[in-house]
mmCIF file of C-alpha atoms and ligand atoms in Angstrom:
data_model
loop_
_atom_site.group_PDB
_atom_site.id
_atom_site.type_symbol
_atom_site.label_atom_id
_atom_site.label_comp_id
_atom_site.label_asym_id
_atom_site.label_seq_id
_atom_site.Cartn_x
_atom_site.Cartn_y
_atom_site.Cartn_z
ATOM 1 C CA UNK A 1 -22.755 -17.030 -10.867
ATOM 2 C CA UNK A 2 -26.312 -15.991 -10.091
ATOM 3 C CA UNK A 3 -27.203 -12.483 -11.324
ATOM 4 C CA UNK A 4 -30.290 -10.512 -10.346
ATOM 5 C CA UNK A 5 -32.496 -9.085 -13.134
ATOM 6 C CA UNK A 6 -31.005 -5.670 -12.522
ATOM 7 C CA UNK A 7 -27.458 -7.049 -12.785
ATOM 8 C CA UNK A 8 -28.328 -8.886 -16.007
ATOM 9 C CA UNK A 9 -29.686 -5.673 -17.492
ATOM 10 C CA UNK A 10 -26.354 -3.932 -16.825
ATOM 11 C CA UNK A 11 -24.593 -6.764 -18.619
ATOM 12 C CA UNK A 12 -26.753 -6.210 -21.716
ATOM 13 C CA UNK A 13 -26.313 -2.441 -22.034
ATOM 14 C CA UNK A 14 -23.230 -2.679 -24.248
ATOM 15 C CA UNK A 15 -21.419 0.244 -22.591
ATOM 16 C CA UNK A 16 -18.664 0.818 -20.003
ATOM 17 C CA UNK A 17 -20.949 -0.386 -17.194
ATOM 18 C CA UNK A 18 -21.440 -3.669 -19.074
ATOM 19 C CA UNK A 19 -17.657 -4.038 -19.425
ATOM 20 C CA UNK A 20 -17.294 -3.630 -15.660
ATOM 21 C CA UNK A 21 -20.042 -6.178 -15.010
ATOM 22 C CA UNK A 22 -18.364 -8.595 -17.445
ATOM 23 C CA UNK A 23 -15.112 -8.295 -15.466
ATOM 24 C CA UNK A 24 -16.892 -9.123 -12.192
ATOM 25 C CA UNK A 25 -18.834 -12.023 -13.719
ATOM 26 C CA UNK A 26 -15.650 -13.502 -15.225
ATOM 27 C CA UNK A 27 -13.900 -13.192 -11.867
ATOM 28 C CA UNK A 28 -16.857 -14.713 -10.008
ATOM 29 C CA UNK A 29 -17.009 -17.630 -12.458
ATOM 30 C CA UNK A 30 -13.275 -18.331 -12.160
ATOM 31 C CA UNK A 31 -13.426 -18.414 -8.342
ATOM 32 C CA UNK A 32 -16.808 -20.139 -8.049
ATOM 33 C CA UNK A 33 -18.656 -17.197 -6.455
ATOM 34 C CA UNK A 34 -22.421 -17.749 -6.033
ATOM 35 C CA UNK A 35 -23.370 -14.084 -6.367
ATOM 36 C CA UNK A 36 -22.302 -10.486 -6.054
ATOM 37 C CA UNK A 37 -22.368 -8.683 -2.709
ATOM 38 C CA UNK A 38 -22.439 -4.925 -2.054
ATOM 39 C CA UNK A 39 -19.232 -3.172 -0.985
ATOM 40 C CA UNK A 40 -18.763 -0.066 1.141
ATOM 41 C CA UNK A 41 -15.555 1.243 -0.401
ATOM 42 C CA UNK A 42 -13.341 0.578 -3.425
ATOM 43 C CA UNK A 43 -9.662 1.457 -3.552
ATOM 44 C CA UNK A 44 -7.920 1.409 -6.922
ATOM 45 C CA UNK A 45 -4.226 0.932 -7.705
ATOM 46 C CA UNK A 46 -2.663 1.492 -11.123
ATOM 47 C CA UNK A 47 -2.824 5.284 -11.027
ATOM 48 C CA UNK A 48 0.756 6.153 -11.988
ATOM 49 C CA UNK A 49 1.126 6.833 -15.708
ATOM 50 C CA UNK A 50 4.487 5.080 -15.420
ATOM 51 C CA UNK A 51 2.661 1.851 -14.564
ATOM 52 C CA UNK A 52 -0.409 1.996 -16.806
ATOM 53 C CA UNK A 53 1.090 3.759 -19.853
ATOM 54 C CA UNK A 54 -0.844 5.005 -22.888
ATOM 55 C CA UNK A 55 -2.831 1.789 -23.228
ATOM 56 C CA UNK A 56 -4.110 2.024 -19.654
ATOM 57 C CA UNK A 57 -5.009 5.687 -20.059
ATOM 58 C CA UNK A 58 -6.941 5.002 -23.286
ATOM 59 C CA UNK A 59 -8.797 2.108 -21.633
ATOM 60 C CA UNK A 60 -9.806 4.295 -18.687
ATOM 61 C CA UNK A 61 -11.069 7.002 -21.061
ATOM 62 C CA UNK A 62 -13.002 4.488 -23.148
ATOM 63 C CA UNK A 63 -15.113 3.360 -20.185
ATOM 64 C CA UNK A 64 -17.061 6.596 -19.722
ATOM 65 C CA UNK A 65 -18.471 5.510 -16.342
ATOM 66 C CA UNK A 66 -18.980 6.888 -12.839
ATOM 67 C CA UNK A 67 -18.296 5.169 -9.554
ATOM 68 C CA UNK A 68 -21.318 4.198 -7.467
ATOM 69 C CA UNK A 69 -19.565 3.796 -4.073
ATOM 70 C CA UNK A 70 -16.887 5.673 -2.159
ATOM 71 C CA UNK A 71 -13.725 5.252 -4.227
ATOM 72 C CA UNK A 72 -10.207 6.260 -3.304
ATOM 73 C CA UNK A 73 -7.084 5.887 -5.424
ATOM 74 C CA UNK A 74 -3.442 4.931 -4.936
ATOM 75 C CA UNK A 75 -0.396 7.221 -5.320
ATOM 76 C CA UNK A 76 0.325 8.728 -8.726
ATOM 77 C CA UNK A 77 3.733 9.159 -10.330
ATOM 78 C CA UNK A 78 4.342 12.629 -8.927
ATOM 79 C CA UNK A 79 3.714 15.148 -6.174
ATOM 80 C CA UNK A 80 1.054 17.313 -7.821
ATOM 81 C CA UNK A 81 2.633 20.539 -6.547
ATOM 82 C CA UNK A 82 6.308 19.694 -6.255
ATOM 83 C CA UNK A 83 7.018 17.503 -9.276
ATOM 84 C CA UNK A 84 9.922 19.766 -10.276
ATOM 85 C CA UNK A 85 11.677 18.833 -7.018
ATOM 86 C CA UNK A 86 11.380 15.192 -8.141
ATOM 87 C CA UNK A 87 13.248 16.055 -11.384
ATOM 88 C CA UNK A 88 10.369 14.768 -13.551
ATOM 89 C CA UNK A 89 9.929 15.495 -17.259
ATOM 90 C CA UNK A 90 7.030 17.726 -18.376
ATOM 91 C CA UNK A 91 5.718 15.101 -20.822
ATOM 92 C CA UNK A 92 5.256 12.651 -17.977
ATOM 93 C CA UNK A 93 3.570 15.309 -15.833
ATOM 94 C CA UNK A 94 1.058 16.111 -18.622
ATOM 95 C CA UNK A 95 0.143 12.458 -19.035
ATOM 96 C CA UNK A 96 -0.182 11.916 -15.274
ATOM 97 C CA UNK A 97 -2.547 14.878 -15.014
ATOM 98 C CA UNK A 98 -4.634 13.363 -17.823
ATOM 99 C CA UNK A 99 -4.937 10.092 -15.864
ATOM 100 C CA UNK A 100 -6.050 11.963 -12.750
ATOM 101 C CA UNK A 101 -8.638 13.942 -14.729
ATOM 102 C CA UNK A 102 -10.192 10.683 -15.925
ATOM 103 C CA UNK A 103 -10.370 9.333 -12.358
ATOM 104 C CA UNK A 104 -11.881 12.641 -11.223
ATOM 105 C CA UNK A 105 -14.513 12.455 -13.983
ATOM 106 C CA UNK A 106 -15.471 9.025 -12.628
ATOM 107 C CA UNK A 107 -15.982 10.590 -9.147
ATOM 108 C CA UNK A 108 -12.896 9.106 -7.485
ATOM 109 C CA UNK A 109 -11.581 10.970 -4.477
ATOM 110 C CA UNK A 110 -8.050 11.944 -5.435
ATOM 111 C CA UNK A 111 -6.618 10.687 -2.156
ATOM 112 C CA UNK A 112 -3.495 9.407 -3.962
ATOM 113 C CA UNK A 113 -2.370 7.268 -1.088
ATOM 114 C CA UNK A 114 -1.876 3.588 -0.305
ATOM 115 C CA UNK A 115 -3.089 4.205 3.261
ATOM 116 C CA UNK A 116 -6.790 4.989 2.619
ATOM 117 C CA UNK A 117 -7.526 3.548 6.088
ATOM 118 C CA UNK A 118 -6.045 6.688 7.697
ATOM 119 C CA UNK A 119 -8.784 8.687 5.944
ATOM 120 C CA UNK A 120 -11.723 6.270 6.008
ATOM 121 C CA UNK A 121 -11.176 3.522 8.531
ATOM 122 C CA UNK A 122 -13.277 0.460 7.669
ATOM 123 C CA UNK A 123 -14.779 -1.464 10.567
ATOM 124 C CA UNK A 124 -14.806 -5.180 11.285
ATOM 125 C CA UNK A 125 -16.999 -7.050 8.804
ATOM 126 C CA UNK A 126 -17.138 -4.290 6.151
ATOM 127 C CA UNK A 127 -16.921 -5.701 2.626
ATOM 128 C CA UNK A 128 -14.459 -3.790 0.432
ATOM 129 C CA UNK A 129 -12.870 -4.132 -3.002
ATOM 130 C CA UNK A 130 -9.319 -2.893 -2.521
ATOM 131 C CA UNK A 131 -6.447 -3.395 -4.885
ATOM 132 C CA UNK A 132 -3.354 -2.106 -3.121
ATOM 133 C CA UNK A 133 -1.736 -5.204 -1.607
ATOM 134 C CA UNK A 134 -0.383 -3.420 1.494
ATOM 135 C CA UNK A 135 -3.796 -1.844 2.159
ATOM 136 C CA UNK A 136 -5.606 -5.143 1.536
ATOM 137 C CA UNK A 137 -3.524 -6.989 4.108
ATOM 138 C CA UNK A 138 -3.934 -4.148 6.644
ATOM 139 C CA UNK A 139 -7.722 -3.999 6.150
ATOM 140 C CA UNK A 140 -8.179 -7.762 6.547
ATOM 141 C CA UNK A 141 -5.680 -8.346 9.334
ATOM 142 C CA UNK A 142 -5.584 -5.236 11.513
ATOM 143 C CA UNK A 143 -9.115 -3.894 10.961
ATOM 144 C CA UNK A 144 -11.064 -7.110 10.381
ATOM 145 C CA UNK A 145 -12.634 -5.739 7.188
ATOM 146 C CA UNK A 146 -13.094 -8.163 4.276
ATOM 147 C CA UNK A 147 -11.487 -7.795 0.876
ATOM 148 C CA UNK A 148 -9.811 -10.000 -1.653
ATOM 149 C CA UNK A 149 -6.551 -8.878 -3.171
ATOM 150 C CA UNK A 150 -8.090 -7.181 -6.204
ATOM 151 C CA UNK A 151 -6.286 -6.014 -9.314
ATOM 152 C CA UNK A 152 -6.593 -2.338 -10.274
ATOM 153 C CA UNK A 153 -9.069 -3.371 -12.978
ATOM 154 C CA UNK A 154 -11.333 -5.532 -10.794
ATOM 155 C CA UNK A 155 -11.357 -2.876 -8.027
ATOM 156 C CA UNK A 156 -12.375 -0.301 -10.628
ATOM 157 C CA UNK A 157 -15.136 -2.590 -11.928
ATOM 158 C CA UNK A 158 -16.389 -3.003 -8.343
ATOM 159 C CA UNK A 159 -16.264 0.756 -7.793
ATOM 160 C CA UNK A 160 -18.535 1.219 -10.832
ATOM 161 C CA UNK A 161 -20.999 -1.579 -10.024
ATOM 162 C CA UNK A 162 -20.786 -1.147 -6.235
ATOM 163 C CA UNK A 163 -20.426 -4.910 -5.767
ATOM 164 C CA UNK A 164 -17.831 -7.680 -5.708
ATOM 165 C CA UNK A 165 -18.073 -11.467 -6.245
ATOM 166 C CA UNK A 166 -18.661 -13.319 -2.986
ATOM 167 C CA UNK A 167 -15.647 -15.626 -2.614
ATOM 168 C CA UNK A 168 -12.255 -15.837 -0.911
ATOM 169 C CA UNK A 169 -11.741 -13.548 2.069
ATOM 170 C CA UNK A 170 -15.339 -12.294 1.990
ATOM 171 C CA UNK A 171 -16.298 -15.666 3.501
ATOM 172 C CA UNK A 172 -15.452 -16.062 7.178
ATOM 173 C CA UNK A 173 -14.227 -19.676 7.021
ATOM 174 C CA UNK A 174 -11.641 -18.759 4.378
ATOM 175 C CA UNK A 175 -9.956 -16.424 6.852
ATOM 176 C CA UNK A 176 -8.623 -19.216 9.074
ATOM 177 C CA UNK A 177 -4.840 -19.355 9.572
ATOM 178 C CA UNK A 178 -2.972 -22.356 8.174
ATOM 179 C CA UNK A 179 0.489 -21.884 9.677
ATOM 180 C CA UNK A 180 1.693 -20.712 13.089
ATOM 181 C CA UNK A 181 4.803 -18.527 12.951
ATOM 182 C CA UNK A 182 6.475 -18.535 16.355
ATOM 183 C CA UNK A 183 8.766 -15.473 16.421
ATOM 184 C CA UNK A 184 11.330 -15.898 19.199
ATOM 185 C CA UNK A 185 13.579 -12.967 18.297
ATOM 186 C CA UNK A 186 12.852 -9.257 18.712
ATOM 187 C CA UNK A 187 13.354 -8.819 15.000
ATOM 188 C CA UNK A 188 12.593 -6.165 12.464
ATOM 189 C CA UNK A 189 9.053 -6.750 11.202
ATOM 190 C CA UNK A 190 9.665 -5.460 7.661
ATOM 191 C CA UNK A 191 12.387 -8.034 7.149
ATOM 192 C CA UNK A 192 10.387 -10.710 8.942
ATOM 193 C CA UNK A 193 7.495 -10.090 6.529
ATOM 194 C CA UNK A 194 9.774 -10.418 3.484
ATOM 195 C CA UNK A 195 11.151 -13.703 4.774
ATOM 196 C CA UNK A 196 7.833 -15.256 5.859
ATOM 197 C CA UNK A 197 6.095 -14.128 2.635
ATOM 198 C CA UNK A 198 8.678 -16.097 0.676
ATOM 199 C CA UNK A 199 8.409 -19.345 2.597
ATOM 200 C CA UNK A 200 4.686 -19.755 3.321
ATOM 201 C CA UNK A 201 1.428 -20.007 1.398
ATOM 202 C CA UNK A 202 -1.893 -18.877 2.822
ATOM 203 C CA UNK A 203 -2.660 -17.084 6.098
ATOM 204 C CA UNK A 204 -0.053 -17.062 8.882
ATOM 205 C CA UNK A 205 -0.819 -16.519 12.544
ATOM 206 C CA UNK A 206 2.109 -14.930 14.392
ATOM 207 C CA UNK A 207 3.122 -15.436 17.985
ATOM 208 C CA UNK A 208 5.302 -12.579 19.244
ATOM 209 C CA UNK A 209 7.055 -12.005 22.564
ATOM 210 C CA UNK A 210 5.713 -8.454 22.841
ATOM 211 C CA UNK A 211 2.840 -6.252 21.713
ATOM 212 C CA UNK A 212 3.354 -5.082 18.146
ATOM 213 C CA UNK A 213 2.659 -1.424 17.274
ATOM 214 C CA UNK A 214 0.168 -0.573 14.509
ATOM 215 C CA UNK A 215 2.917 0.832 12.292
ATOM 216 C CA UNK A 216 4.888 -2.393 12.679
ATOM 217 C CA UNK A 217 1.797 -4.407 11.687
ATOM 218 C CA UNK A 218 1.504 -2.163 8.636
ATOM 219 C CA UNK A 219 5.142 -2.821 7.685
ATOM 220 C CA UNK A 220 4.810 -6.555 8.358
ATOM 221 C CA UNK A 221 1.745 -6.841 6.119
ATOM 222 C CA UNK A 222 3.249 -4.785 3.293
ATOM 223 C CA UNK A 223 6.358 -6.980 3.293
ATOM 224 C CA UNK A 224 4.377 -10.240 3.475
ATOM 225 C CA UNK A 225 2.311 -9.142 0.489
ATOM 226 C CA UNK A 226 5.373 -8.047 -1.498
ATOM 227 C CA UNK A 227 7.298 -11.333 -1.429
ATOM 228 C CA UNK A 228 4.278 -13.629 -1.184
ATOM 229 C CA UNK A 229 0.654 -13.833 -2.173
ATOM 230 C CA UNK A 230 -0.419 -13.070 1.393
ATOM 231 C CA UNK A 231 -3.613 -11.037 1.831
ATOM 232 C CA UNK A 232 -4.187 -11.597 5.545
ATOM 233 C CA UNK A 233 -2.413 -12.562 8.763
ATOM 234 C CA UNK A 234 -3.336 -12.880 12.418
ATOM 235 C CA UNK A 235 -1.376 -12.004 15.554
ATOM 236 C CA UNK A 236 -2.145 -13.888 18.769
ATOM 237 C CA UNK A 237 -3.732 -11.637 21.410
ATOM 238 C CA UNK A 238 -3.809 -8.672 19.039
ATOM 239 C CA UNK A 239 -5.641 -8.790 15.731
ATOM 240 C CA UNK A 240 -9.464 -8.851 15.722
ATOM 241 C CA UNK A 241 -10.050 -12.379 14.416
ATOM 242 C CA UNK A 242 -7.097 -14.312 15.835
ATOM 243 C CA UNK A 243 -9.256 -16.291 18.259
ATOM 244 C CA UNK A 244 -12.092 -17.116 15.853
ATOM 245 C CA UNK A 245 -10.433 -20.265 14.469
ATOM 246 C CA UNK A 246 -8.564 -23.383 15.541
ATOM 247 C CA UNK A 247 -4.814 -23.054 15.880
ATOM 248 C CA UNK A 248 -3.104 -24.582 12.795
ATOM 249 C CA UNK A 249 -1.002 -27.735 13.171
ATOM 250 C CA UNK A 250 1.811 -26.522 10.904
ATOM 251 C CA UNK A 251 4.370 -24.396 12.743
ATOM 252 C CA UNK A 252 7.591 -22.606 11.903
ATOM 253 C CA UNK A 253 9.978 -21.027 14.391
ATOM 254 C CA UNK A 254 11.941 -17.845 13.657
ATOM 255 C CA UNK A 255 15.018 -17.276 15.840
ATOM 256 C CA UNK A 256 16.822 -14.677 13.833
ATOM 257 C CA UNK A 257 16.415 -12.367 10.837
ATOM 258 C CA UNK A 258 19.564 -10.857 9.410
ATOM 259 C CA UNK A 259 19.616 -7.330 8.021
ATOM 260 C CA UNK A 260 20.050 -7.338 4.292
ATOM 261 C CA UNK A 261 23.177 -5.546 3.095
ATOM 262 C CA UNK A 262 23.772 -4.929 -0.567
ATOM 263 C CA UNK A 263 26.998 -3.754 -1.984
ATOM 264 C CA UNK A 264 25.988 -0.215 -2.887
ATOM 265 C CA UNK A 265 26.490 3.242 -1.460
ATOM 266 C CA UNK A 266 23.095 4.989 -1.327
ATOM 267 C CA UNK A 267 22.616 8.276 -3.179
ATOM 268 C CA UNK A 268 18.996 8.547 -1.948
ATOM 269 C CA UNK A 269 17.404 7.771 1.400
ATOM 270 C CA UNK A 270 13.670 7.168 0.984
ATOM 271 C CA UNK A 271 11.084 6.442 3.683
ATOM 272 C CA UNK A 272 7.329 6.062 3.388
ATOM 273 C CA UNK A 273 6.401 2.755 1.743
ATOM 274 C CA UNK A 274 3.554 2.362 2.682
ATOM 275 C CA UNK A 275 2.840 6.081 3.143
ATOM 276 C CA UNK A 276 3.898 7.362 6.541
ATOM 277 C CA UNK A 277 1.436 7.836 9.380
ATOM 278 C CA UNK A 278 1.524 10.867 11.646
ATOM 279 C CA UNK A 279 3.292 8.751 14.302
ATOM 280 C CA UNK A 280 5.987 7.665 11.838
ATOM 281 C CA UNK A 281 6.629 11.289 10.817
ATOM 282 C CA UNK A 282 6.969 12.188 14.514
ATOM 283 C CA UNK A 283 9.440 9.321 14.921
ATOM 284 C CA UNK A 284 11.566 10.703 12.069
ATOM 285 C CA UNK A 285 11.325 14.199 13.583
ATOM 286 C CA UNK A 286 12.603 12.869 16.932
ATOM 287 C CA UNK A 287 15.638 11.300 15.286
ATOM 288 C CA UNK A 288 16.428 14.362 13.131
ATOM 289 C CA UNK A 289 16.378 16.579 16.252
ATOM 290 C CA UNK A 290 19.386 14.678 17.620
ATOM 291 C CA UNK A 291 21.556 16.003 14.786
ATOM 292 C CA UNK A 292 22.661 19.477 13.686
ATOM 293 C CA UNK A 293 22.480 20.977 10.235
ATOM 294 C CA UNK A 294 21.027 19.729 7.008
ATOM 295 C CA UNK A 295 20.858 16.230 5.541
ATOM 296 C CA UNK A 296 24.097 15.504 3.705
ATOM 297 C CA UNK A 297 22.376 13.212 1.211
ATOM 298 C CA UNK A 298 19.245 13.436 -0.911
ATOM 299 C CA UNK A 299 16.528 12.386 1.548
ATOM 300 C CA UNK A 300 12.877 11.930 0.496
ATOM 301 C CA UNK A 301 9.885 10.901 2.568
ATOM 302 C CA UNK A 302 6.397 10.051 1.314
ATOM 303 C CA UNK A 303 3.005 10.446 2.918
ATOM 304 C CA UNK A 304 -0.595 11.238 2.004
ATOM 305 C CA UNK A 305 -1.842 14.810 1.796
ATOM 306 C CA UNK A 306 -4.273 13.844 4.540
ATOM 307 C CA UNK A 307 -1.443 13.124 7.005
ATOM 308 C CA UNK A 308 0.705 15.945 5.572
ATOM 309 C CA UNK A 309 -1.979 18.478 6.467
ATOM 310 C CA UNK A 310 -2.108 17.193 10.046
ATOM 311 C CA UNK A 311 1.584 17.833 10.732
ATOM 312 C CA UNK A 312 2.525 20.842 8.618
ATOM 313 C CA UNK A 313 4.700 22.401 11.350
ATOM 314 C CA UNK A 314 6.743 19.181 11.663
ATOM 315 C CA UNK A 315 7.034 18.988 7.902
ATOM 316 C CA UNK A 316 8.328 22.581 7.716
ATOM 317 C CA UNK A 317 10.993 21.608 10.262
ATOM 318 C CA UNK A 318 12.009 18.533 8.240
ATOM 319 C CA UNK A 319 12.136 20.579 5.032
ATOM 320 C CA UNK A 320 14.386 23.165 6.718
ATOM 321 C CA UNK A 321 16.699 20.278 7.625
ATOM 322 C CA UNK A 322 17.010 19.289 3.974
ATOM 323 C CA UNK A 323 14.409 16.492 3.801
ATOM 324 C CA UNK A 324 11.937 16.624 0.910
ATOM 325 C CA UNK A 325 8.451 15.585 2.004
ATOM 326 C CA UNK A 326 6.325 14.434 -0.930
ATOM 327 C CA UNK A 327 2.632 13.574 -1.064
ATOM 328 C CA UNK A 328 0.383 12.044 -3.766
ATOM 329 C CA UNK A 329 3.187 9.764 -4.961
ATOM 330 C CA UNK A 330 5.659 7.118 -3.858
ATOM 331 C CA UNK A 331 9.205 5.905 -4.365
ATOM 332 C CA UNK A 332 8.082 2.793 -6.272
ATOM 333 C CA UNK A 333 5.358 4.045 -8.635
ATOM 334 C CA UNK A 334 7.134 7.276 -9.608
ATOM 335 C CA UNK A 335 9.807 7.214 -12.319
ATOM 336 C CA UNK A 336 11.664 9.830 -10.222
ATOM 337 C CA UNK A 337 13.642 7.216 -8.297
ATOM 338 C CA UNK A 338 15.061 5.721 -11.521
ATOM 339 C CA UNK A 339 17.581 8.563 -11.579
ATOM 340 C CA UNK A 340 19.381 7.179 -8.544
ATOM 341 C CA UNK A 341 21.887 4.321 -8.332
ATOM 342 C CA UNK A 342 21.137 2.963 -4.872
ATOM 343 C CA UNK A 343 18.301 3.722 -2.446
ATOM 344 C CA UNK A 344 18.410 3.158 1.296
ATOM 345 C CA UNK A 345 14.968 2.426 2.732
ATOM 346 C CA UNK A 346 13.287 1.021 5.832
ATOM 347 C CA UNK A 347 10.612 -0.714 3.756
ATOM 348 C CA UNK A 348 10.608 -4.417 2.936
ATOM 349 C CA UNK A 349 8.111 -3.744 0.153
ATOM 350 C CA UNK A 350 10.320 -1.068 -1.451
ATOM 351 C CA UNK A 351 13.324 -3.350 -1.051
ATOM 352 C CA UNK A 352 11.430 -5.961 -3.081
ATOM 353 C CA UNK A 353 9.981 -3.680 -5.767
ATOM 354 C CA UNK A 354 12.550 -0.923 -6.378
ATOM 355 C CA UNK A 355 14.963 -3.277 -8.179
ATOM 356 C CA UNK A 356 12.106 -4.964 -10.093
ATOM 357 C CA UNK A 357 10.098 -1.935 -11.176
ATOM 358 C CA UNK A 358 12.532 0.989 -11.089
ATOM 359 C CA UNK A 359 15.710 -0.976 -11.862
ATOM 360 C CA UNK A 360 17.539 0.659 -8.988
ATOM 361 C CA UNK A 361 19.497 -1.099 -6.272
ATOM 362 C CA UNK A 362 18.062 -0.955 -2.764
ATOM 363 C CA UNK A 363 19.554 -1.440 0.655
ATOM 364 C CA UNK A 364 17.618 -1.996 3.873
ATOM 365 C CA UNK A 365 18.141 -0.273 7.241
ATOM 366 C CA UNK A 366 15.713 0.450 10.073
ATOM 367 C CA UNK A 367 14.282 3.969 10.460
ATOM 368 C CA UNK A 368 16.919 5.113 12.934
ATOM 369 C CA UNK A 369 19.809 4.003 10.736
ATOM 370 C CA UNK A 370 18.251 5.498 7.601
ATOM 371 C CA UNK A 371 17.745 8.900 9.216
ATOM 372 C CA UNK A 372 21.054 9.043 11.043
ATOM 373 C CA UNK A 373 23.028 7.994 7.973
ATOM 374 C CA UNK A 374 21.767 11.155 6.256
ATOM 375 C CA UNK A 375 23.115 13.460 8.972
ATOM 376 C CA UNK A 376 26.409 11.840 9.902
HETATM 377 FE FE1 F3S B 401 2.449 2.469 -1.115
HETATM 378 FE FE2 F3S B 401 3.990 2.828 -3.160
HETATM 379 FE FE3 F3S B 401 4.790 1.310 -1.194
HETATM 380 S S1 F3S B 401 1.845 2.532 -3.235
HETATM 381 S S2 F3S B 401 2.942 0.464 -0.338
HETATM 382 S S3 F3S B 401 4.384 3.509 -1.074
HETATM 383 S S4 F3S B 401 4.948 0.835 -3.331
#
């Protein structure tokens, strides 16, 4: 990969900046990138102490670097204010705070959310280095921004250097769809994403019978990226780049997606993977209002503090009705959910990862069924 004189100098410094440059050069060489290009925004995953452990924390500390572009970070393992309500141990809390202090010292914004696009919305053509798979697929598909599916480490290296190797989805021609998915049912998009992610490779273009809401596109993308290596999709007549390419020859037809039932009785209902938008919180509020009294089961929802602060009156109402609203964390990256036996969720991504990462059973229902099952 070609490096400018300035980039070569960074490589020779022998410090944390050199390590970051080495990571980008190795990545560029593997994928045949010609050069580095500047990015507008980096978003880093791998923030929960549960995921990175002592080794990850020590590595972060050893770098001794500062970010050179706007950098946001993914959820941590706990709500910074309400960790006691998540039944977390103090040792874990201390370590998590240490991780966050290191990110702060590097100049990260402690956004602690997987929906950075609700805070800083990239525009079409912006080059990013994002490492949260659900955010990557949303940025590429729904916003028309350009990012590869980075790892936490490569996104961090890009945040430090302010650049990313020019390959993959940063190049327009690589964003062409390779399979048409003709969806003939009015099916649940979280489940559709899980199914399609498993059976295809590359970039699907969907044909739907109706207009798909933004929140449904978010759920579709998160699910696609959880069961498959998908980093982008198109939707005919909807997403910004759907008409920029030829229609692919390969086609699959979906007539029906069955709800997935597992044989377990949930002891936790959890919504907010990816973090809930304001509209999704209002949707939950509307359903809760149909019932009297408090939730009869443990019921947690997850959002960013950014969205939380926009709907504090709604959140107070939900809390009074027995729902715990957490921010800065999520059901998958926090060890808190390991204490439960079976979690009911409306998220295809959580359905995929809760059993793998938290070793807890998960059962899928749509938002209405999740909320109403808590109050019946
Ligand atoms: Fe976000 Fe956690 Fe799900 S980071 S996409 S809520 S696994």
